[in-house]
CSV table of C-alpha atoms in Angstrom, one decimal:
chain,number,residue,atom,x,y,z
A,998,UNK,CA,59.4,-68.9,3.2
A,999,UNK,CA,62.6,-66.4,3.7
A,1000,UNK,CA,63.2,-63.8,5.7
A,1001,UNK,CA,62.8,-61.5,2.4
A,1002,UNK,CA,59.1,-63.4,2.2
A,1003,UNK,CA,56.8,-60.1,1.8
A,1004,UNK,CA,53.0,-59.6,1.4
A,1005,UNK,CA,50.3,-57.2,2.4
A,1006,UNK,CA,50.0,-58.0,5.8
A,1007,UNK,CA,53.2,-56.0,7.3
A,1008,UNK,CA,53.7,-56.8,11.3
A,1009,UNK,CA,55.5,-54.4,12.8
A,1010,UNK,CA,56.8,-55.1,16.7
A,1011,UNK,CA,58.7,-53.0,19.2
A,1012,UNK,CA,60.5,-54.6,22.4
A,1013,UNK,CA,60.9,-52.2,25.2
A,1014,UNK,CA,64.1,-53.3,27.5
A,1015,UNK,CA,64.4,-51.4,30.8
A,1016,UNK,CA,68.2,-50.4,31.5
A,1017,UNK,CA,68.9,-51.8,34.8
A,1018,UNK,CA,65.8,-51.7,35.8
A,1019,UNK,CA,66.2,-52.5,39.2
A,1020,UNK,CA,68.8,-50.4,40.3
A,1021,UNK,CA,67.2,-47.5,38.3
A,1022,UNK,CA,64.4,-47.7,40.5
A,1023,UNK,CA,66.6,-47.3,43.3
A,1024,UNK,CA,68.2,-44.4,42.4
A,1025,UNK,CA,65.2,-42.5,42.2
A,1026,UNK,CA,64.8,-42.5,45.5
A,1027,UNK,CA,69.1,-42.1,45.9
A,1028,UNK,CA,69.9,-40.0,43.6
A,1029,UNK,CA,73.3,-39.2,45.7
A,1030,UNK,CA,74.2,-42.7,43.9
A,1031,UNK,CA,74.3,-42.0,40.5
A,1032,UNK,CA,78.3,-42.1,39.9
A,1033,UNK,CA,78.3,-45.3,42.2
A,1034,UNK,CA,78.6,-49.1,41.8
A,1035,UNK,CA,75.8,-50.2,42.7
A,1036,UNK,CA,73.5,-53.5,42.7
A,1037,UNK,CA,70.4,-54.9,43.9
A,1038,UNK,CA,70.6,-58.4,45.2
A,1039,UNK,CA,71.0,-61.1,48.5
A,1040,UNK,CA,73.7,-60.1,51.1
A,1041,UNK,CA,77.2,-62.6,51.2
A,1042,UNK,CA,75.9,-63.5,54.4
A,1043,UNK,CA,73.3,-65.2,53.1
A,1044,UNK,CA,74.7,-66.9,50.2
A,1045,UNK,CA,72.9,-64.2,48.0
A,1046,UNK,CA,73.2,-63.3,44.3
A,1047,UNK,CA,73.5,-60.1,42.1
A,1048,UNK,CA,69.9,-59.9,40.6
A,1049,UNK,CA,70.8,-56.2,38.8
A,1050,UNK,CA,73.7,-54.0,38.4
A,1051,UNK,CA,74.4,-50.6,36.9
A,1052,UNK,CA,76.5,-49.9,34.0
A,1053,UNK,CA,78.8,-48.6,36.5
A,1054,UNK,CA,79.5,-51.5,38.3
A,1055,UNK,CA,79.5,-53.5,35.1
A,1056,UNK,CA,82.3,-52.3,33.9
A,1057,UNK,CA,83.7,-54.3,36.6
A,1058,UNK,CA,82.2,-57.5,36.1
A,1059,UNK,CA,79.5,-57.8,38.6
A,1060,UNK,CA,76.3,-59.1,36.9
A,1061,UNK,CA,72.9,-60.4,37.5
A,1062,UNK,CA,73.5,-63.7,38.8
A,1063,UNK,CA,76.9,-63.3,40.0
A,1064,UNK,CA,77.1,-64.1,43.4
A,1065,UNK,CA,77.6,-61.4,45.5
A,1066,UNK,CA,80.7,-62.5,47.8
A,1067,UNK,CA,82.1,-62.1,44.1
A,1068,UNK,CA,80.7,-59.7,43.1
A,1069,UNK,CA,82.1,-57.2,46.3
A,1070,UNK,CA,85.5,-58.9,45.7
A,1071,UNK,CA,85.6,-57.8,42.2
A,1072,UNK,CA,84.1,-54.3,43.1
A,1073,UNK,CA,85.1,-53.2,46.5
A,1074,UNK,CA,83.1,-50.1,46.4
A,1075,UNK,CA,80.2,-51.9,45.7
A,1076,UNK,CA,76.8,-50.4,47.0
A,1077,UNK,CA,74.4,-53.5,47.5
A,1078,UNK,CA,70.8,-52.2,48.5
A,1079,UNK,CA,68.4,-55.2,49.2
A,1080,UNK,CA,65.6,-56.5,46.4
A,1081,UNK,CA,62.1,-54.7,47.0
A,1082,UNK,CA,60.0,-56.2,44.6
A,1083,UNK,CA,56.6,-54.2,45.4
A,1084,UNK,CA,58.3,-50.7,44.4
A,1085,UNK,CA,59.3,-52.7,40.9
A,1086,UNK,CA,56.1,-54.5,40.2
A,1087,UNK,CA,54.5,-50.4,41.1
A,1088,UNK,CA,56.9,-48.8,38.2
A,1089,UNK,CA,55.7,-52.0,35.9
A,1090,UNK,CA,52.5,-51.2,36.1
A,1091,UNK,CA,53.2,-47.8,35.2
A,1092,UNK,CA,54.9,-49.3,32.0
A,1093,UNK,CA,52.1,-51.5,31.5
A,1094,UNK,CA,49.6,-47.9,31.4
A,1095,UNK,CA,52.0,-46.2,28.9
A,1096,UNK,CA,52.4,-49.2,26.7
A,1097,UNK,CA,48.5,-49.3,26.0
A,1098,UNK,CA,48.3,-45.8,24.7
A,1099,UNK,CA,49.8,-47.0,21.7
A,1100,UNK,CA,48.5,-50.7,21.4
A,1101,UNK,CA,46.5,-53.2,23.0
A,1102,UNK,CA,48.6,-56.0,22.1
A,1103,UNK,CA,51.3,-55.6,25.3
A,1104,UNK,CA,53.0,-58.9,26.6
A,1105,UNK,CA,55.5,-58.6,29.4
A,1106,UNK,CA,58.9,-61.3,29.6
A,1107,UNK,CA,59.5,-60.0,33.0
A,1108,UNK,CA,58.9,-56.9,35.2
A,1109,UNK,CA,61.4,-54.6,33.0
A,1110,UNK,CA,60.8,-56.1,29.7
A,1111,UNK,CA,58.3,-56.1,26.9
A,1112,UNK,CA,56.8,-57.1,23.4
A,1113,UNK,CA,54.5,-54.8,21.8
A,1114,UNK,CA,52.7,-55.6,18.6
A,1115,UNK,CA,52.1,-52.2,16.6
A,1116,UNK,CA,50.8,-53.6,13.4
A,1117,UNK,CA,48.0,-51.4,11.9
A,1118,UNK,CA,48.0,-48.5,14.8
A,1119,UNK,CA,47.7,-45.0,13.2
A,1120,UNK,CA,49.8,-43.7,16.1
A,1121,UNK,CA,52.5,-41.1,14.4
A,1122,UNK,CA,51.1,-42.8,10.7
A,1123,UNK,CA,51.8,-46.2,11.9
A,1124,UNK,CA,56.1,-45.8,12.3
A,1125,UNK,CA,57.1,-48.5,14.6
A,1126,UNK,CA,60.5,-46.3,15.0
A,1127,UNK,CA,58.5,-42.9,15.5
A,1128,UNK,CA,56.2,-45.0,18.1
A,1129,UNK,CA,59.1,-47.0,19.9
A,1130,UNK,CA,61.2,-42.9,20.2
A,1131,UNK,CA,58.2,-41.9,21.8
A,1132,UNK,CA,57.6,-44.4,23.9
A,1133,UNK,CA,61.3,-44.0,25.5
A,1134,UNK,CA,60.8,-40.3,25.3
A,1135,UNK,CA,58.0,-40.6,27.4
A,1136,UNK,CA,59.0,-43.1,30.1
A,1137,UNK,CA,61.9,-40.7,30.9
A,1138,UNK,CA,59.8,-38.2,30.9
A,1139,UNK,CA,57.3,-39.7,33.5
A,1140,UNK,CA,58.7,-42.1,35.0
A,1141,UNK,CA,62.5,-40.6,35.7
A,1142,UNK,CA,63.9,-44.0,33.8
A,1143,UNK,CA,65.5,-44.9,30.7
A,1144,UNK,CA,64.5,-47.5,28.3
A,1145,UNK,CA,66.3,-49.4,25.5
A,1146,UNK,CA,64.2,-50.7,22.3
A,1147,UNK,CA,64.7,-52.8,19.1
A,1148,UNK,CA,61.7,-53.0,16.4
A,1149,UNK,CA,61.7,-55.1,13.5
A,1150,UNK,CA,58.8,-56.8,11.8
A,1151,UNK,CA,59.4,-60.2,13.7
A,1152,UNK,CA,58.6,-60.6,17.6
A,1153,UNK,CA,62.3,-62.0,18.6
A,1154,UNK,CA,64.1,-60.2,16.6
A,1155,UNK,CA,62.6,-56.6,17.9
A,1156,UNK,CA,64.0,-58.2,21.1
A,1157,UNK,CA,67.4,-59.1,19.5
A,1158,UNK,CA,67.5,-55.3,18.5
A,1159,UNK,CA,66.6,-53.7,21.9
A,1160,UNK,CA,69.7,-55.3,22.8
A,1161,UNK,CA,72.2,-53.7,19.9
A,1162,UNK,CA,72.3,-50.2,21.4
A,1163,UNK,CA,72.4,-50.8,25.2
A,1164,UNK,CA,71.7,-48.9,27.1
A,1165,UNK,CA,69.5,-45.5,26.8
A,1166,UNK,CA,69.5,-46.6,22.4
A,1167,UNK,CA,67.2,-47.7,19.9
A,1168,UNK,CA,67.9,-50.0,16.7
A,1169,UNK,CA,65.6,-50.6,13.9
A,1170,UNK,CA,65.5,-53.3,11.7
A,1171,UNK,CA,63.3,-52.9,8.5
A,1172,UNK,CA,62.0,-55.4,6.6
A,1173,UNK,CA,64.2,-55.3,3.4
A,1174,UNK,CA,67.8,-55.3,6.4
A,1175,UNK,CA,66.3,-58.5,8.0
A,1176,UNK,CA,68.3,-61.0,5.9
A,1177,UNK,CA,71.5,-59.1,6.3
A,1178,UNK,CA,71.3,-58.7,10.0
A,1179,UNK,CA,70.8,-62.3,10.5
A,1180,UNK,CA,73.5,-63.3,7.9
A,1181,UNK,CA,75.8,-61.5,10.2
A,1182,UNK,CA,74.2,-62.6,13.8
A,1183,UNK,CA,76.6,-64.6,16.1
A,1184,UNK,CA,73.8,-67.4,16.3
A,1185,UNK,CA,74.1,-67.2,20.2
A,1186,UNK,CA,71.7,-64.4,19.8
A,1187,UNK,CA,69.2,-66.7,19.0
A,1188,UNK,CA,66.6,-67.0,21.5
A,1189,UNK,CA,67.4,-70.9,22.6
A,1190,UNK,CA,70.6,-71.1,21.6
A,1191,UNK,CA,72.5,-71.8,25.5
A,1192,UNK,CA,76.0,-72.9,25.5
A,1193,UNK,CA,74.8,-76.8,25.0
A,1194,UNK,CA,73.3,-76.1,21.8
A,1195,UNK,CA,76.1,-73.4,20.3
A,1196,UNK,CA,78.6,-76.7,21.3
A,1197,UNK,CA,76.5,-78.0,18.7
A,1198,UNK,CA,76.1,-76.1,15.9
A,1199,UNK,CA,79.7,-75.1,16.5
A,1200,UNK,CA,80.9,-78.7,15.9
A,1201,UNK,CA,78.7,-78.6,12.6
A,1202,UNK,CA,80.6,-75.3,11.8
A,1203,UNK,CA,77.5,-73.1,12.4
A,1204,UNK,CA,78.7,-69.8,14.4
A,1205,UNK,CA,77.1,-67.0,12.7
A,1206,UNK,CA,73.3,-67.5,11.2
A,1207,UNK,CA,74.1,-67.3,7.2
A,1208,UNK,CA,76.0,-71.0,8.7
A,1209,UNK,CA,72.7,-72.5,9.1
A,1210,UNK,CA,71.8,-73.5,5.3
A,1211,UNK,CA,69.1,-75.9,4.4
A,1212,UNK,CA,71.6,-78.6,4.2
A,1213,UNK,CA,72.2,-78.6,7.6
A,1214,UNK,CA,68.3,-79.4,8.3
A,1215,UNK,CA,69.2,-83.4,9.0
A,1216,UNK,CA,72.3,-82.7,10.7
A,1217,UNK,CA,70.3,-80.2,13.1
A,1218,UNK,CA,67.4,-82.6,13.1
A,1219,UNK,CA,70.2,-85.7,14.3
A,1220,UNK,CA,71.6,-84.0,17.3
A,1221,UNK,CA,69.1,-81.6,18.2
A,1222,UNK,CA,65.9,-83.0,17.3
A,1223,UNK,CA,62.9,-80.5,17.2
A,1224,UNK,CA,64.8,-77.8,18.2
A,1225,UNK,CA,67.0,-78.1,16.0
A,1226,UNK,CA,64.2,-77.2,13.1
A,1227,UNK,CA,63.2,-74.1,15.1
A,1228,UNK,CA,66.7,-73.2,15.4
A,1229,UNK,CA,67.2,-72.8,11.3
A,1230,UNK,CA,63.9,-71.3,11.3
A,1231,UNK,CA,65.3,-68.5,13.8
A,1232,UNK,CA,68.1,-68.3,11.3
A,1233,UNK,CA,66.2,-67.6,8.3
A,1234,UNK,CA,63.8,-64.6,10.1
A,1235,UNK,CA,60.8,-67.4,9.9
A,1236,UNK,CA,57.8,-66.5,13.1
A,1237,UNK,CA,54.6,-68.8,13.5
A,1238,UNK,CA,52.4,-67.2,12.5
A,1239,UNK,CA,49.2,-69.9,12.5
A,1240,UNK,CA,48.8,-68.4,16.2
A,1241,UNK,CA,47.3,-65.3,14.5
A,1242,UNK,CA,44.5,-67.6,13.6
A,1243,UNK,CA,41.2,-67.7,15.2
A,1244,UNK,CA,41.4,-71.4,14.9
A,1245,UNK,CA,44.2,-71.8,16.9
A,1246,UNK,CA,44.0,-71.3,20.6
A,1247,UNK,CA,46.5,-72.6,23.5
A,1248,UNK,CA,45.1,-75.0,26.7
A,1249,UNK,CA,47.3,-74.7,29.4
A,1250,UNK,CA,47.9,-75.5,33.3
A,1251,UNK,CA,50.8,-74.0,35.7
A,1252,UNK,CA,51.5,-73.9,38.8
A,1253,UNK,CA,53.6,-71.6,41.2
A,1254,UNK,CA,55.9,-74.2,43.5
A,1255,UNK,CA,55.7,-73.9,47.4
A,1256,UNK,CA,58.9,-73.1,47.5
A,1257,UNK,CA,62.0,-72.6,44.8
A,1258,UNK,CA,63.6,-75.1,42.7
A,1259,UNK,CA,67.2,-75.6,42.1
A,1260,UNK,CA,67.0,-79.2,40.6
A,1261,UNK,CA,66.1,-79.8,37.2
A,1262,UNK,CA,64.8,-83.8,38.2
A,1263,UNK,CA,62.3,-81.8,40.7
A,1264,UNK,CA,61.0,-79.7,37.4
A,1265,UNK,CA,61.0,-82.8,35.6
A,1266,UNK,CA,58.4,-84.3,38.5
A,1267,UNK,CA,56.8,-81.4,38.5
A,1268,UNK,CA,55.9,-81.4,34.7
A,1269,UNK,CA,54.9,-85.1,34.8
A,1270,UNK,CA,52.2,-83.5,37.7
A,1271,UNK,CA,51.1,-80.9,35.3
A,1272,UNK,CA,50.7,-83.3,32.3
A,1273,UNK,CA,47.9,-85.5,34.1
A,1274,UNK,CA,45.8,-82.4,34.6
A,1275,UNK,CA,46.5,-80.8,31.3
A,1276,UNK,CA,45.6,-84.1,30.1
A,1277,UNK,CA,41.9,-83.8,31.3
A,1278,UNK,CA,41.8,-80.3,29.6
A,1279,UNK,CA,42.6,-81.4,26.3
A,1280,UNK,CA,39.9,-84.2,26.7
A,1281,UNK,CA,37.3,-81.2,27.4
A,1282,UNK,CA,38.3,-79.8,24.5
A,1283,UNK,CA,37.0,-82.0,22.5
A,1284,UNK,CA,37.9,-83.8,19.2
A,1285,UNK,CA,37.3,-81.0,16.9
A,1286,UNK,CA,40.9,-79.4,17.3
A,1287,UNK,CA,43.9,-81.2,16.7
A,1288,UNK,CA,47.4,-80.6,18.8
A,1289,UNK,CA,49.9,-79.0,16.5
A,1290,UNK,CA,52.7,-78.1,19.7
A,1291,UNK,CA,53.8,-78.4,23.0
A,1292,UNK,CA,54.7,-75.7,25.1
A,1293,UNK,CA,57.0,-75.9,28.8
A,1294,UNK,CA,57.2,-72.3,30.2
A,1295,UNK,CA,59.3,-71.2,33.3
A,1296,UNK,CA,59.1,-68.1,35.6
A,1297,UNK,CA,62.1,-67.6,37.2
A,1298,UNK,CA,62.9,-66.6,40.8
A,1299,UNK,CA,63.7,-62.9,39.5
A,1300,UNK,CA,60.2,-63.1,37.8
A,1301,UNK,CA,61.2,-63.1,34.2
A,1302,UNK,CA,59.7,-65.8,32.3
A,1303,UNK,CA,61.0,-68.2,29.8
A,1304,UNK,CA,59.1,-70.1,27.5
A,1305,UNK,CA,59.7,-72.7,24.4
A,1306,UNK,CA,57.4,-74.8,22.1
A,1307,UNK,CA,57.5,-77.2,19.4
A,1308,UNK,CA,55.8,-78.9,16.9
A,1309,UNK,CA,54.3,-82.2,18.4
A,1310,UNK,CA,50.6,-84.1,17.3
A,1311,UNK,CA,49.8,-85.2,20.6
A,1312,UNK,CA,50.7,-84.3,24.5
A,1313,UNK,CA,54.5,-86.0,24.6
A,1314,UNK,CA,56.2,-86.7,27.7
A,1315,UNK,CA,59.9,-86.8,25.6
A,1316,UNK,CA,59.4,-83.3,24.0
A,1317,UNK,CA,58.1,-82.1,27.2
A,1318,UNK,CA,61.0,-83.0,29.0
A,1319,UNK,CA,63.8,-81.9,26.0
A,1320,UNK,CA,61.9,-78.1,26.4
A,1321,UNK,CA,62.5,-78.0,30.2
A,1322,UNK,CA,66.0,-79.0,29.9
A,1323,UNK,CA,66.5,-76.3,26.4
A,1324,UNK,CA,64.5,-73.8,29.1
A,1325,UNK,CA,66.8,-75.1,32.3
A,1326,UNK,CA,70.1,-75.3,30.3
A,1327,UNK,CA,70.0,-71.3,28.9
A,1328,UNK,CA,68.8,-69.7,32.2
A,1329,UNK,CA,71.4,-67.1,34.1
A,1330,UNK,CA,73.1,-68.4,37.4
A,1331,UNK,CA,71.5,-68.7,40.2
A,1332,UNK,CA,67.8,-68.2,39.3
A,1333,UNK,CA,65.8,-70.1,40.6
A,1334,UNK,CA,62.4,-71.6,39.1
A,1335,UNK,CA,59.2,-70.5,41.2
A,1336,UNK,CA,56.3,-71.4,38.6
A,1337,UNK,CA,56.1,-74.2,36.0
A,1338,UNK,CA,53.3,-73.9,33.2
A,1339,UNK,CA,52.6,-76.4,30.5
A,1340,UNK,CA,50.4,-75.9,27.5
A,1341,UNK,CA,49.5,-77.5,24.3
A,1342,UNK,CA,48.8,-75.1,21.1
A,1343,UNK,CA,45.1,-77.0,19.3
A,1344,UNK,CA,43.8,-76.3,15.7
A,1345,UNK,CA,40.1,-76.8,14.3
A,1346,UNK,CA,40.3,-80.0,12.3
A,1347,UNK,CA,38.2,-78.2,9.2
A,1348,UNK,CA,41.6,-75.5,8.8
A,1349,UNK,CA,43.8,-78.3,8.4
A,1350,UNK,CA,43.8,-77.5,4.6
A,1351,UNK,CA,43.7,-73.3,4.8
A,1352,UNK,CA,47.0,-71.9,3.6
A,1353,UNK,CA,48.1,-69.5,6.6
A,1354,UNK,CA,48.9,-66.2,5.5
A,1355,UNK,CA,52.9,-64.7,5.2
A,1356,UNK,CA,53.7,-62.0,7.7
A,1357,UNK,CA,55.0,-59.8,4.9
């Protein structure tokens, strides 16, 4: 299966990117700082960090993780206004009400960014792009805030799109452009690809996605293991797309830390924890389903949420681990983790044999 792959079952997604959120919020209550640098994050004092910055003040370099003795030495003029997470998560749930109008299928990365699954609404006569326009149009409209959006008929690469015309933009990709887009797509736009794994497919002369041919499959396979597959999958527009099955169904266990963690070994712990309790939730499963993945998610100590998975027949402590350090290795400076989740994806042994349908 190709990105070209088509069929009658047409998925259609739209990712809705807030343009710095955090700040925008902000300035609706200080409008008087509109033309200003400005950020939201820790003081100096205190060793803090830049968690959000304007388009102003990026022009400067001062970016979310940044710290911010830097980031007020590289912008004097700074205007640092403290993090107050309950007037965010308020504005989210805002989103979260103006998102359902047009579907039911709404799943939020962090507080100022979500996936929307549009497939078979009859909103505007089912146009992702006519749907996404209005959704922007309308969060200005009620809301006071401006929203970015990419749509495309495959979940990360709507979000890859939302990204293209930042900020205040929207960029479509339709079915029949998905194989040129990705042909031309630095491949650190993949979602997983951190600097350890570009070093990587650099060395194997893989920079852009129409790089990563079938015949690199053993090559990625060597030095990447798992991920590596999932990486060429990325590269050739392939989605799972057994989830959508009523037969598959995810068993799970997190937990939100006491306090922050800055060490990957302490995640590491902390996933070994996970896996004896997740362990006595498979068993009550039951032996009718099969495990097909694995699944190591991270929420992060600005509350966006990464999360990776891969193929795996049982509950394995060495593919658990390699996704924390994939999921450790691509997050932004100076987040912290403040909740670890771990979850297996099961199958019903009698659809081992059904052929799952193509998205297109």
């Amino acid at each position: 299966m190709t990105a070209t792959t088509k069929g009658k079952n047409e998925r259609k997604f739209i990712h809705v990117d807030m343009d710095s959120f955090f700040v925008s919020v902000e300035l609706l209550d200080a409008p008087h700082l509109n033309q200003h640098p400005v950020a939201v994050g820790g003081t100096a004092s205190e060793r803090g960090v830049i968690s959000t910055a304007n388009y102003i003040a990026r022009k400067f370099g001062v970016k979310s993780g940044l710290a911010t003795a830097t980031a007020q030495r590289m912008c004097p003029d700074l205007v640092l206004l403290p993090v107050r997470f309950e007037a965010y998560e308020a504005i989210t749930r805002k989103l979260d009400e103006i998102f359902r109008r047009y579907t039911d299928k709404v799943e939020f990365l962090s507080l100022d960014e979500a996936s929307l699954e549009v497939t078979g609404r009859t909103r505007f006569n089912g146009s992702a792009t006519h749907m996404a326009a209005h959704i922007r149009a309308t969060v200005q409209q009620e809301l006071g805030l401006t929203a970015s959006a990419g749509v495309a008929p495959l979940k990360y690469l709507a979000k890859i799109a939302s990204e293209v015309q930042k900020p205040n933009g929207m960029f479509v990709i339709t079915p029949n452009q998905v194989r040129g887009f990705l042909d031309d797509l630095d491949v650190r736009k993949i979602p997983g690809v951190g600097p350890k794994t570009y070093a990587v497919l650099e060395n194997l002369g893989c920079r852009q996605c129409r790089d990563i041919t079938e015949e690199k499959i053993p090559a990625l396979m060597r030095y990447l293991g798992v991920h590596g597959f999932y990486v060429w999958e990325r590269c050739q527009g392939i989605e799972d797309h057994d989830e959508q099955s009523s037969d598959i169904k995810s068993v799970g266990i997190e937990r939100t830390l006491p306090r922050d963690c800055h060490m990957l070994c302490d995640c590491l712990k902390e996933l070994d924890r996970l896996s004896e309790g997740l362990r006595e939730r498979i068993a009550e499963v039951g032996d009718d389903y099969l495990i097909i993945k694995n699944q190591v998610k991270l929420k992060f100590s600005d509350f966006s949420i990464s999360s990776t998975e891969a193929p795996a027949n049982t509950l394995c402590q060495h593919t658990v681990s390699s996704l924390c350090r994939l999921l450790w290795d691509t997050r932004r400076e100076g987040r912290a983790i403040r909740l670890i989740g771990l979850s297996v994806k099961v199958r019903r042994k009698v659809q081992d044999d059904i052929q799952l349908a193509f998205p297109w």
